[in-house]
Coordinates of C-alpha atoms and ligand atoms in Angstrom, one line a residue:
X1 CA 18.3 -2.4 -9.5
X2 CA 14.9 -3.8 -11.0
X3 CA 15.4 -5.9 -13.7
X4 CA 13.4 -6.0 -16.8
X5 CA 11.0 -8.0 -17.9
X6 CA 11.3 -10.1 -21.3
X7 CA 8.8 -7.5 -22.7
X8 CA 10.2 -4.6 -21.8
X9 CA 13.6 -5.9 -23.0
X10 CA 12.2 -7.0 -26.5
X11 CA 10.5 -3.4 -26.3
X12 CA 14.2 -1.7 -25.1
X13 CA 16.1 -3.4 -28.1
X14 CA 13.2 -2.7 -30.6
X15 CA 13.6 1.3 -29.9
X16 CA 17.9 0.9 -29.7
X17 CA 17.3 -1.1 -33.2
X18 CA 14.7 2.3 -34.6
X19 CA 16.6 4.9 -33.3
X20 CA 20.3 3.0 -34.7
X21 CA 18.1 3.6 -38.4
X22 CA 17.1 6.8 -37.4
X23 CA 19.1 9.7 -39.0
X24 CA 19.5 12.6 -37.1
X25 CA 18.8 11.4 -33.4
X26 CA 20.8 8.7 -31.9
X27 CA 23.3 9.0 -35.0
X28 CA 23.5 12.7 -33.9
X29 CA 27.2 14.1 -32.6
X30 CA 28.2 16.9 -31.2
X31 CA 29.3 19.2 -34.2
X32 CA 33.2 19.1 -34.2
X33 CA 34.3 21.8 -36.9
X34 CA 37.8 22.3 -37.7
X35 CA 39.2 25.1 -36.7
X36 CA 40.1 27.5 -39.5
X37 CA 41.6 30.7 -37.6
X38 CA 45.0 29.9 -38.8
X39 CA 44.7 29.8 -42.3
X40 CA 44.9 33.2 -44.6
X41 CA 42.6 33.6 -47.4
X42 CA 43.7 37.1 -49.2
X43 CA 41.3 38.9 -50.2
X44 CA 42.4 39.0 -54.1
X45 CA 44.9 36.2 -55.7
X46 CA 47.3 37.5 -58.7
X47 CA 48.4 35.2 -61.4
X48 CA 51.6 33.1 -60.6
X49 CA 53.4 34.0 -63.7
X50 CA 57.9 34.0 -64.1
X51 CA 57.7 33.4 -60.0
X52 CA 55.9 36.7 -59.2
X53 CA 52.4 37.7 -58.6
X54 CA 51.3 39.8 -61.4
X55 CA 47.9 41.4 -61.9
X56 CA 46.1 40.1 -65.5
X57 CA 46.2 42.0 -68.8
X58 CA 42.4 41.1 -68.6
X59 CA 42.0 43.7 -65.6
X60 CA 39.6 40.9 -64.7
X61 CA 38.8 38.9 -61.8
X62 CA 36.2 36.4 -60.6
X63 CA 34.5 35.4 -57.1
X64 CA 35.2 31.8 -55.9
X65 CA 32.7 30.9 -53.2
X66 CA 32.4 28.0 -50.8
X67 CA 29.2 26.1 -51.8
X68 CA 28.5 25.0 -48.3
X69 CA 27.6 28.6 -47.1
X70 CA 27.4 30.3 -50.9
X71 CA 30.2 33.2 -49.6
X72 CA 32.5 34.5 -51.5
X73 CA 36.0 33.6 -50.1
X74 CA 38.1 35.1 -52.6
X75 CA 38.6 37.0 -55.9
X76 CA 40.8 35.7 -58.5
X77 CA 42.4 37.1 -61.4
X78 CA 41.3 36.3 -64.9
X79 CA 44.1 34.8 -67.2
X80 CA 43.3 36.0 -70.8
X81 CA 45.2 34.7 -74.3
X82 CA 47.9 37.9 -73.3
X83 CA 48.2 36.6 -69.9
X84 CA 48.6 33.0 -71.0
X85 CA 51.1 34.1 -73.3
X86 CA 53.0 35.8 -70.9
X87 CA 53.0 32.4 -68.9
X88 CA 54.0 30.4 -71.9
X89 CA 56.9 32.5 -72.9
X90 CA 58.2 32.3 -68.9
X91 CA 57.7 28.6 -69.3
X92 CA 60.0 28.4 -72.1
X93 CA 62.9 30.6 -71.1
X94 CA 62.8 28.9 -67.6
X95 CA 63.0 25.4 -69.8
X96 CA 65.8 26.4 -72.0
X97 CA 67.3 28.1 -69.5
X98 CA 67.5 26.5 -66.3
X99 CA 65.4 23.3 -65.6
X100 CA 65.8 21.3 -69.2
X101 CA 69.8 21.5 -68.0
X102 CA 70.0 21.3 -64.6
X103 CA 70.9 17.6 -63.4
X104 CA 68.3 15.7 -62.9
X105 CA 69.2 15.0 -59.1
X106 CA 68.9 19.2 -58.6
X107 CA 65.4 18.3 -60.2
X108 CA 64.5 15.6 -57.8
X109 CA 65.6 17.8 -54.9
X110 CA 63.0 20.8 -55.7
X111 CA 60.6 18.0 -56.3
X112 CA 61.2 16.5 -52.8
X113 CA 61.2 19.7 -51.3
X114 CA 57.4 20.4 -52.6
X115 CA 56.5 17.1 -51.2
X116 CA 57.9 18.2 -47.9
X117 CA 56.4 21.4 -47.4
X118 CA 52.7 20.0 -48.7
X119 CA 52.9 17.8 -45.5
X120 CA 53.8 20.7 -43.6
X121 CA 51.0 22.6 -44.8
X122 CA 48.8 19.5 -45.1
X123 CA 46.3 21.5 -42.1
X124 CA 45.5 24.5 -44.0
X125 CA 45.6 22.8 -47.5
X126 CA 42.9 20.4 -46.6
X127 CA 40.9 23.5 -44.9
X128 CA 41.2 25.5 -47.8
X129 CA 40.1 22.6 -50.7
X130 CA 37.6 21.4 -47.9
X131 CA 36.1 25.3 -47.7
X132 CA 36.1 26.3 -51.5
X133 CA 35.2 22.7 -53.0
X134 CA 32.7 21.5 -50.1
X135 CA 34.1 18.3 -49.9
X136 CA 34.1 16.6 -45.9
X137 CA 37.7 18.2 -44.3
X138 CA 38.1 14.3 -43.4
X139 CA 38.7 13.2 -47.4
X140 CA 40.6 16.4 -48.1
X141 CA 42.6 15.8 -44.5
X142 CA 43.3 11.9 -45.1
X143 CA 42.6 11.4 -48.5
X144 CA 43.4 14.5 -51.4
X145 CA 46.5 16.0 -49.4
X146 CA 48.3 13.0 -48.3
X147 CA 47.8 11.7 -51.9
X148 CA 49.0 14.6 -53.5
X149 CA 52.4 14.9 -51.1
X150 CA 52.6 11.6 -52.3
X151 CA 52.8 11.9 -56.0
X152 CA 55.4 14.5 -55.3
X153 CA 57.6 11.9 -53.3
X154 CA 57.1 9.9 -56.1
X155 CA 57.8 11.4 -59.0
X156 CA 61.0 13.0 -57.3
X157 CA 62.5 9.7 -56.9
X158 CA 62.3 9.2 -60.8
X159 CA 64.2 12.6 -61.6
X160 CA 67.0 11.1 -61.8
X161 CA 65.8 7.3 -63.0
X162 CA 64.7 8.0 -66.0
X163 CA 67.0 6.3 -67.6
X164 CA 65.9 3.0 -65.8
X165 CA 62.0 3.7 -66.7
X166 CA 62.3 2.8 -70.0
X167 CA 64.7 0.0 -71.2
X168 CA 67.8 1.6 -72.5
X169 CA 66.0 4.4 -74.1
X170 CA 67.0 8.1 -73.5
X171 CA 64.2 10.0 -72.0
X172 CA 64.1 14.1 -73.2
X173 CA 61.7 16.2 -71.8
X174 CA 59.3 17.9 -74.2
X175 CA 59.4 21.2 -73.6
X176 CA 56.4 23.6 -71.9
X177 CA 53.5 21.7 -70.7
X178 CA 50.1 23.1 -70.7
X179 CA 47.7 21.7 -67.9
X180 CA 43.6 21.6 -67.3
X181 CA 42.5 20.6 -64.2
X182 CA 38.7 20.2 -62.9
X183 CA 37.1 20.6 -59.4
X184 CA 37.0 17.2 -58.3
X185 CA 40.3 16.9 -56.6
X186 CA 42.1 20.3 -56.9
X187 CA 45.5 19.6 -55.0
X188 CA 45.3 16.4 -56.4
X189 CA 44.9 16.9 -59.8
X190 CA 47.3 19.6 -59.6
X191 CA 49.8 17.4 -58.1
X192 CA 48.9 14.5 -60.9
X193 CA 50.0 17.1 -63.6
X194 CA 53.4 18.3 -62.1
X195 CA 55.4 16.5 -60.4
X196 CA 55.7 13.9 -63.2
X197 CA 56.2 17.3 -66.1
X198 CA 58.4 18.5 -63.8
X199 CA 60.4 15.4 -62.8
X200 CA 60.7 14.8 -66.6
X201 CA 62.5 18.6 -67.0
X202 CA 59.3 20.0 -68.7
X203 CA 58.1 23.4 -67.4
X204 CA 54.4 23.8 -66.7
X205 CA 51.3 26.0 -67.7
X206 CA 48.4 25.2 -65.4
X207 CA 45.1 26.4 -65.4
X208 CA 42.8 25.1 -62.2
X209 CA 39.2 24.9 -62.4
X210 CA 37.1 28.3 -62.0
X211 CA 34.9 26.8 -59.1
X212 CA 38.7 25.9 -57.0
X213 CA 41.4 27.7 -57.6
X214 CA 42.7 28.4 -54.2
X215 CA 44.6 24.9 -53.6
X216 CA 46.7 25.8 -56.6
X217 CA 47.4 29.2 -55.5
X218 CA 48.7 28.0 -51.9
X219 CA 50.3 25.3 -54.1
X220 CA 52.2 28.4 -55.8
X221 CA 52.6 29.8 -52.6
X222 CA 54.4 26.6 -51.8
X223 CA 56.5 26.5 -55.0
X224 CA 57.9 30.2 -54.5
X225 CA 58.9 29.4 -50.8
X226 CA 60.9 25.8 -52.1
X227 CA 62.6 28.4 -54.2
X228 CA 61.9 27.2 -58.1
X229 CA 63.8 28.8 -60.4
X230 CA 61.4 31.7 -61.9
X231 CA 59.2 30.3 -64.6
X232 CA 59.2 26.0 -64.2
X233 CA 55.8 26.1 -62.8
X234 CA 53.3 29.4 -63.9
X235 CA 49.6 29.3 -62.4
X236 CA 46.8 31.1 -65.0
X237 CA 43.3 30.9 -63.0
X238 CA 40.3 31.7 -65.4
X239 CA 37.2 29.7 -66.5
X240 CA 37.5 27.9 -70.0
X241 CA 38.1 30.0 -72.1
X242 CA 41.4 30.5 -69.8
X243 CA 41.6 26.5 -70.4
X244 CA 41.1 27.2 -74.3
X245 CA 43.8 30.3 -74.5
X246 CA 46.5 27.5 -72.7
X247 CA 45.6 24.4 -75.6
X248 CA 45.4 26.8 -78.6
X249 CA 48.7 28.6 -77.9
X250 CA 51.6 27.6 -80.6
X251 CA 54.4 27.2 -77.7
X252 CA 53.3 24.9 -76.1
X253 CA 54.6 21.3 -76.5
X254 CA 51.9 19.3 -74.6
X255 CA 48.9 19.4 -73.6
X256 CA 47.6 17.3 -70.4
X257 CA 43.8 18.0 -69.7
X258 CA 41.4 16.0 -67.4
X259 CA 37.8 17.1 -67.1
X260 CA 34.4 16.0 -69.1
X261 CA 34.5 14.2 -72.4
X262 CA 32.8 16.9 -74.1
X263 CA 35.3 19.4 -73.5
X264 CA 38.0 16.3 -74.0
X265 CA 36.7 16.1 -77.4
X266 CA 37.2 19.9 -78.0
X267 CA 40.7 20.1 -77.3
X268 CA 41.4 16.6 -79.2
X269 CA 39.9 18.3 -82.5
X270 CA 41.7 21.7 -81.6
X271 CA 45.3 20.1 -81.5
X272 CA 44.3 17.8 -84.7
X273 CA 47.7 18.2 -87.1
X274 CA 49.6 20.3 -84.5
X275 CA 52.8 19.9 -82.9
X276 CA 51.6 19.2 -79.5
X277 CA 51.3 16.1 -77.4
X278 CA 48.3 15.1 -76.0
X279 CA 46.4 13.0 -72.6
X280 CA 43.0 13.2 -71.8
X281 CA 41.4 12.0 -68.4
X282 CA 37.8 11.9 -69.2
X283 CA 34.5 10.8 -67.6
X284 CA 33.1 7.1 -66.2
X285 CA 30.1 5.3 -65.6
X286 CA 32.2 2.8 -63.6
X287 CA 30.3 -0.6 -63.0
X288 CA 31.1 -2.2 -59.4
X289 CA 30.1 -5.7 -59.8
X290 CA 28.7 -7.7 -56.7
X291 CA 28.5 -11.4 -56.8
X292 CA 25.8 -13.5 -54.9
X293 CA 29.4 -15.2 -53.0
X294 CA 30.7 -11.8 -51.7
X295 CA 31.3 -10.8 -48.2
X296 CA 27.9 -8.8 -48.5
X297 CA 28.6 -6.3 -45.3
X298 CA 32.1 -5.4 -46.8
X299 CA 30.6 -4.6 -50.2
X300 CA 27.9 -2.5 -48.7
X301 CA 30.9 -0.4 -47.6
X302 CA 32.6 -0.6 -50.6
X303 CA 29.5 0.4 -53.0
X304 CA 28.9 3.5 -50.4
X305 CA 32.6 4.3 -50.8
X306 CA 32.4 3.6 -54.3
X307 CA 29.5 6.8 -55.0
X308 CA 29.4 8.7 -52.0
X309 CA 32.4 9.7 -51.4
X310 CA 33.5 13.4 -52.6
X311 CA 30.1 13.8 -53.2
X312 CA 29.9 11.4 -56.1
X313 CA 32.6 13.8 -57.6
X314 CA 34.7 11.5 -59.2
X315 CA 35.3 10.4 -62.1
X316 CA 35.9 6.6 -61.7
X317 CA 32.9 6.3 -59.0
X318 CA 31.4 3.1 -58.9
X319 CA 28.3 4.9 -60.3
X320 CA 26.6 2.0 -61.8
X321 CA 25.9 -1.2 -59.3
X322 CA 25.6 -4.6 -61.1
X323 CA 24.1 -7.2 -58.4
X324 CA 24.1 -10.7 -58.9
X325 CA 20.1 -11.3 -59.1
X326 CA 19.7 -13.9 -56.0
X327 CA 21.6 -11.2 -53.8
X328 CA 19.9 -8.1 -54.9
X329 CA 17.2 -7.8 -52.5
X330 CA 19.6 -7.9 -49.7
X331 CA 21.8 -5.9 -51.3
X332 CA 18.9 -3.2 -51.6
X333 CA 17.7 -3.2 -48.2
X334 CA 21.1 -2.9 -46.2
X335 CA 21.7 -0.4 -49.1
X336 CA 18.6 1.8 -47.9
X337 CA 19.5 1.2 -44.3
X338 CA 23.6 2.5 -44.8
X339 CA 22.1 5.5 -46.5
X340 CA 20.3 6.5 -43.7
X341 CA 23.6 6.7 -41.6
X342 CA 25.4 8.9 -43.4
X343 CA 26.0 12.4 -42.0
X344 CA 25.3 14.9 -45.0
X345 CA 26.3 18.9 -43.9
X346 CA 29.0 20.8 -42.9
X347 CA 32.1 20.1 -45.1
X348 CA 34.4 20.8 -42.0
X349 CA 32.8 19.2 -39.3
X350 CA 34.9 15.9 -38.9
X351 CA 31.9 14.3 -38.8
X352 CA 31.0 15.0 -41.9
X353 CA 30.3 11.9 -44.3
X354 CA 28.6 13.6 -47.4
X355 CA 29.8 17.5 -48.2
X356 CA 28.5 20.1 -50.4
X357 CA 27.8 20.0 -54.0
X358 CA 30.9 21.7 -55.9
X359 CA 28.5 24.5 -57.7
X360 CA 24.9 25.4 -58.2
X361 CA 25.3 24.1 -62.2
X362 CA 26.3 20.7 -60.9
X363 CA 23.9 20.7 -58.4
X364 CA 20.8 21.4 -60.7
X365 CA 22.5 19.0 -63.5
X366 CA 22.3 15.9 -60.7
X367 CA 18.5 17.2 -60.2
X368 CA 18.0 16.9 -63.3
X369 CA 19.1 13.5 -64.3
X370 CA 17.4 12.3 -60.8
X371 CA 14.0 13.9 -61.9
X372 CA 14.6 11.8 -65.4
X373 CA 15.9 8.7 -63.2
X374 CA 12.4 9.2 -61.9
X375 CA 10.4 10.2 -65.0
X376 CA 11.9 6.7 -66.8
X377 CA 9.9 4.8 -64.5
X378 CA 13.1 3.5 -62.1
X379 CA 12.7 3.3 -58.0
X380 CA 14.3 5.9 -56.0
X381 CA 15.6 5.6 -52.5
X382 CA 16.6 8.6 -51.2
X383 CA 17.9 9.7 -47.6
X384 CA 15.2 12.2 -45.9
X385 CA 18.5 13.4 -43.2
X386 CA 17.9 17.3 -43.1
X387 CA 19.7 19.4 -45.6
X388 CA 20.8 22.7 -44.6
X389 CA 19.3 26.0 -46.0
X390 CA 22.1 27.2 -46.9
X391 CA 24.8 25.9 -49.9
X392 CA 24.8 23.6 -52.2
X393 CA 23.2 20.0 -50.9
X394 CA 22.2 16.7 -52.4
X395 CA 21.1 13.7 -50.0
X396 CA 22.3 10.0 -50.7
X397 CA 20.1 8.2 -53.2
X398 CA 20.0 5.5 -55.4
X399 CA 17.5 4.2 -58.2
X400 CA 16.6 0.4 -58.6
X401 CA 14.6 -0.7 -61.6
X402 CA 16.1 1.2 -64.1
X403 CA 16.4 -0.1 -67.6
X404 CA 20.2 -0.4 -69.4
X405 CA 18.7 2.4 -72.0
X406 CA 17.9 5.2 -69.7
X407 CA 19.7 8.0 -68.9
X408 CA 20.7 7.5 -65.4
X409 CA 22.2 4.1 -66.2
X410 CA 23.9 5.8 -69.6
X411 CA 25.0 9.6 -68.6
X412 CA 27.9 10.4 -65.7
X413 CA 25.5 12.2 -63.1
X414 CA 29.0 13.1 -61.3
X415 CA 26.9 13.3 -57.8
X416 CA 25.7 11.2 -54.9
X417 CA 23.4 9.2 -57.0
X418 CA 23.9 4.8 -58.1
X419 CA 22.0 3.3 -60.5
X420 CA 21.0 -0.2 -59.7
X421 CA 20.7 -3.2 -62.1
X422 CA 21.0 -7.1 -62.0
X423 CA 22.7 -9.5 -63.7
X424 CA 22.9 -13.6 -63.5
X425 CA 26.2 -15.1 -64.8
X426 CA 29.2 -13.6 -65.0
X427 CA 29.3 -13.2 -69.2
X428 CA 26.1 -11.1 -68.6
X429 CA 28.0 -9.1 -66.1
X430 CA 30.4 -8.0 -68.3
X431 CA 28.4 -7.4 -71.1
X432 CA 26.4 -4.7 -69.0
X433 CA 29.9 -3.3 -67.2
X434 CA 31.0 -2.7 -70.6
X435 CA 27.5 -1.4 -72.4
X436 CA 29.0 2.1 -72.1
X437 CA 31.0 5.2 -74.1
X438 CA 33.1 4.8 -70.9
X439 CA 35.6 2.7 -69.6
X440 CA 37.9 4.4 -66.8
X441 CA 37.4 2.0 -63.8
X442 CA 35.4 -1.0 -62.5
X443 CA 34.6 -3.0 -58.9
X444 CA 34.2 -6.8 -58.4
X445 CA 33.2 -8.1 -55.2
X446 CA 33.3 -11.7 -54.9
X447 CA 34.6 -14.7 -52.3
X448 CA 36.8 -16.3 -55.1
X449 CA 40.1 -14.5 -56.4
X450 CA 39.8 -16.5 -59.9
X451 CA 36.5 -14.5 -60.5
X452 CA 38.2 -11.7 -60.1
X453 CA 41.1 -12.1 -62.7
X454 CA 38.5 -14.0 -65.2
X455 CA 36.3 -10.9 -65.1
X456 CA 39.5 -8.2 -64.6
X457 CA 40.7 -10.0 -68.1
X458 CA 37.8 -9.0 -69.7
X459 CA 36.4 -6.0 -68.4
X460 CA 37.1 -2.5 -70.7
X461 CA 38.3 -0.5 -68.1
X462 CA 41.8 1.5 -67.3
X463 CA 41.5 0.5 -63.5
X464 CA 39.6 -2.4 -61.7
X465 CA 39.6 -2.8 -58.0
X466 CA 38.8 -6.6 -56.5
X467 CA 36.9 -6.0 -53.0
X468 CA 37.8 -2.3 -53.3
X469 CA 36.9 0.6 -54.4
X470 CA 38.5 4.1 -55.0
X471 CA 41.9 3.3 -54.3
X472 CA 44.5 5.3 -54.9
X473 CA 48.9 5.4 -55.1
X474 CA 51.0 6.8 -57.0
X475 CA 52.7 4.0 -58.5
X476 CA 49.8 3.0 -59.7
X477 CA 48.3 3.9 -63.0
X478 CA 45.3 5.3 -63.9
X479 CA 43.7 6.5 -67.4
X480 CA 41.2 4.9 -69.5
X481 CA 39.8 3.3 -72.1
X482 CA 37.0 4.5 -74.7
X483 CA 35.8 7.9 -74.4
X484 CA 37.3 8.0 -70.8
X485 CA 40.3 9.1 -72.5
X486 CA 44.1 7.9 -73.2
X487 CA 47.7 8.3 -71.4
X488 CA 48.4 7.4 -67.7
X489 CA 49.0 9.0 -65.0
X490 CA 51.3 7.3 -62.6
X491 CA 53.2 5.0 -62.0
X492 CA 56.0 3.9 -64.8
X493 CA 54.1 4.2 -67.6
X494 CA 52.6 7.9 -66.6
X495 CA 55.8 9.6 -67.0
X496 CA 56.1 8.3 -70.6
X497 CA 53.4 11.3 -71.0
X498 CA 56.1 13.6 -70.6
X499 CA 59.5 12.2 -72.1
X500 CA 60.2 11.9 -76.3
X501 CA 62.5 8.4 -76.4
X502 CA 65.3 7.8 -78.2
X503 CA 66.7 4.8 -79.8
Ligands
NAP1 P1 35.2 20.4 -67.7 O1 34.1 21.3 -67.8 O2 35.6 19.7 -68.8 O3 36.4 21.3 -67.1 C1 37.7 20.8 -66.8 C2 38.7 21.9 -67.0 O4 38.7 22.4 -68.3 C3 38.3 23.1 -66.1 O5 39.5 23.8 -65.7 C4 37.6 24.0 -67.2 O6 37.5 25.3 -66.8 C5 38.4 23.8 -68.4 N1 37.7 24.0 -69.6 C6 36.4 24.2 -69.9 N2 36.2 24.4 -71.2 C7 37.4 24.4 -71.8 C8 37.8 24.5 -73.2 N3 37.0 24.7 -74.2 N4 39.1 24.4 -73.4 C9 40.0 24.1 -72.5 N5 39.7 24.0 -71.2 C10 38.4 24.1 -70.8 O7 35.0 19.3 -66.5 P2 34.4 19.6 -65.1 O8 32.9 19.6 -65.2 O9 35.0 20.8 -64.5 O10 34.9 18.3 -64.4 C11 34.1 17.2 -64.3 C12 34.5 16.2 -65.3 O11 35.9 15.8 -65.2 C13 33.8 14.9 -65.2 O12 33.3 14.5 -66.5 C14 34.8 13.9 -64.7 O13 34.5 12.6 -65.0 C15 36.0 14.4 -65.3 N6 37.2 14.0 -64.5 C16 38.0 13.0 -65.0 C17 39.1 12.6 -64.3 C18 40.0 11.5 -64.8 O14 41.1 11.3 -64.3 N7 39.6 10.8 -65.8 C19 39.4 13.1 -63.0 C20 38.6 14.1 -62.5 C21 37.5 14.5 -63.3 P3 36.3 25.8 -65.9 O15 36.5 25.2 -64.6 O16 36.4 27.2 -65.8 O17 35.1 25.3 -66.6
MG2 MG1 34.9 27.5 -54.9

């Protein structure tokens, strides 16, 4: 074999080292999509109301469309105030009836049995949140369904613990809950909400978001084959005003919404004076904090973790990046260079790093704030890796340069899109992590573990990962501080959402 000469090996490594940045050639793989032949879509989805399918009062029904090819993969009914009232009044006689007086350890065994056959179905569950959300099969396969059979596992261990959970106290349930659940995480916010109502004896009202409610009608699916009693859990699909009919109806105990902190606000002035309990999981403008001693590499994963994943379609992304100054030009340049690497397309392929945009409205509002990101003066890096023509598409990017005041460093863009900023001590670090309305989550990246308790002391925010980010268990809880809402979910202290103590 004839060997190469030192400058055709300088020349061989330079092209191996251009082509490794290149997006879209030696990056390339063979697509690999996930097969979806064996999973059903019907044509038209009922409302789960009393344990039967029933067609809504409103005579209405809507289109829910994947928004990585923009088809229509379903209609779904409408719930209207009649409809939701029909749901709220088979909440209540399944509560008095059956599920506030069955023994708790019957409770825990329906519970367990949900759990059970979520893992079952985990295939088609992450096919179906993967095809009518947009998000890459290989989140919704290892990240949103394991999570959410999880929480079920969970919460049906404390059915019959209660009395444990909180110090000689006896826990009651409160009666019907009503639920609101966004796009973000479908299953998993669905699963968030009921298994802890349910372990707690409540019976449950939920309304899933307009753009996904599939996952909670296979979820319903699931429930009528573990063989609930009629009524514990009733399924309303609508837009908001669906959402609005479930808070504003007099027979319902408690109210558990997450979504923006807008519409948080809404439902917070609606149940002003009443009856009703109430959490809210709001919106974030996490900070994820990167020290001049941290394992640089590792936090370059965790910062891309931190905002790309789902799209940027979380709520406690690490959406703002605060660099220590003497690292940040290092930290910008590997930044650019990861960027380039990630595969954006085809929500099923397994490939897939970066999905589809939930909805045309969330798409143009991340265009938006990216244009004013842009217009304020701030530096964007943006991957050029081809976008398809079809669906609903935005490519990696992040801004440098951008002032504390502007909008991209101030507003929840809720898409694939950091802001970065500097800092140079630690006190400065917080005080810029906690410049914000928000306070749900935060990251710290740094070589010394007393950093990370000094700054986890101090920083405003309901959950704060140390050389992490976007980690998630069930015994863990999570809520937030500020406008990011109140109440936790998980863990201990989540199910105190759903009990009234005595003693
Ligand atoms: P959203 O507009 O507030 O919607 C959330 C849910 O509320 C949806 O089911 C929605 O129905 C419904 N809704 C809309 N208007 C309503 C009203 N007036 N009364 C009652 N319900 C109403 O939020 P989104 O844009 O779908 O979701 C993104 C937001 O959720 C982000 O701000 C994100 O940070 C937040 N989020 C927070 C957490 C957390 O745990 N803190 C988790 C996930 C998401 P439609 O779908 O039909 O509009
Ligand atoms: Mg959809």
């Amino acid at each position: 074999m004839k060997s190469m000469t030192v400058s055709e090996k300088s020349e061989a490594q330079k092209s191996t080292k251009d082509l490794a940045l290149d997006f879209g050639r030696a990056w390339e793989y063979a697509p690999s999509p996930e097969a979806t032949d064996h999973v059903k879509i019907e044509k038209r989805y009922e409302l789960f109301i009393g344990g039967k399918w029933v067609a809504p009062k409103s005579g209405k029904y809507f289109p829910t469309v994947s928004p990585s090819t923009e088809e229509t993969l379903a209609e779904v009914a409408e719930a209207n105030a009649e409809d939701v009232d029909l749901a709220v009044r088979a909440a209540r006689r399944a509560y008095d009836g059956v599920w506030s007086r069955m023994r708790p350890e019957e409770r825990g065994k329906y519970i367990f049995r949900i759990a059970r056959a979520i893992q079952e179905k985990a295939r088609e569950l992450a096919i179906v949140e993967t095809l009518d959300g947009g998000k890459p099969i290989k989140e919704s396969r290892d990240v949103d369904i394991p999570l959410a059979a999880a929480h079920f596992f969970y919460h049906a261990g404390w059915a019959d613990k209660l009395d444990y959970a909180f110090h000689g106290r006896k826990a009651r349930p409160l009666g019907v809950a009503g639920q609101v659940i966004p796009w973000n995480f479908p299953l998993l916010m669905a699963a968030w909400k009921l298994a802890p109502a349910l372990a707690c004896g409540n019976t449950v009202v939920l309304k899933p978001a307009e753009t996904t409610p599939l996952s909670a009608l296979f979820l319903a699916r699931i429930i009528e084959e573990c063989e609930l009693p009629e009524g514990v859990v009733n399924i309303v699909t609508g837009a908001g005003a669906t959402g609005a009919a479930v808070v504003d109806h007099p027979g319902i105990d408690k109210i558990a919404f997450t979504g923006s902190t807008a519409v948080g606000k809404r439902i917070q002035a609606a149940l002003a004076g009443s009856h009703k309990r109430l959490t809210l999981e709001l919106g974030g403008k996490a900070a994820n904090i990167v020290f001049a001693d941290a394992p640089i590499d590792q936090a370059i994963e965790g910062i891309v973790n931190g905002i790309y994943f789902n799209q940027g379609h979380v709520c406690c992304a690490g959406s703002r990046l605060l660099v220590e100054e003497s690292v940040h030009d290092v930290v910008v340049r590997k930044l650019a260079d990861r960027i380039k690497t990630l595969r954006l397309g085809d929500p099923l392929d397994k490939n897939t790093d970066i999905g589809a945009i939930n909805s045309k409205m969330q798409l143009d509002k991340i265009r938006e704030l990216v244009a004013s990101g842009e217009k304020e003066g701030a530096q964007l890096y943006q991957s050029t890796c081809p976008i398809p023509q079809k669906g609903y598409f935005f490519p990696p990017t992040f801004f440098t340069g951008a002032s504390q005041s502007s909008r991209i460093a101030r507003e929840e863009i809720f898409g694939p899109v950091l802001t970065v900023m500097t800092f140079r001590t630690p006190d400065e670090a917080i005080e810029k992590a906690n410049n914000t309305m928000y306070g749900l989550s935060a990251g710290i990246w740094t070589d010394k573990g007393a950093k990370i308790f000094h700054m986890a002391t101090r920083l405003k925010a309901g959950v704060i990962w140390g050389n992490t980010f976007n980690k998630f268990d069930p015994t863990s809880p999570f809520g937030g501080y500020k406008e990011s809402g109140f109440g936790r979910e998980g863990g201990r202290q989540g199910l105190s959402a759903y009990v009234e103590l005595d003693g």
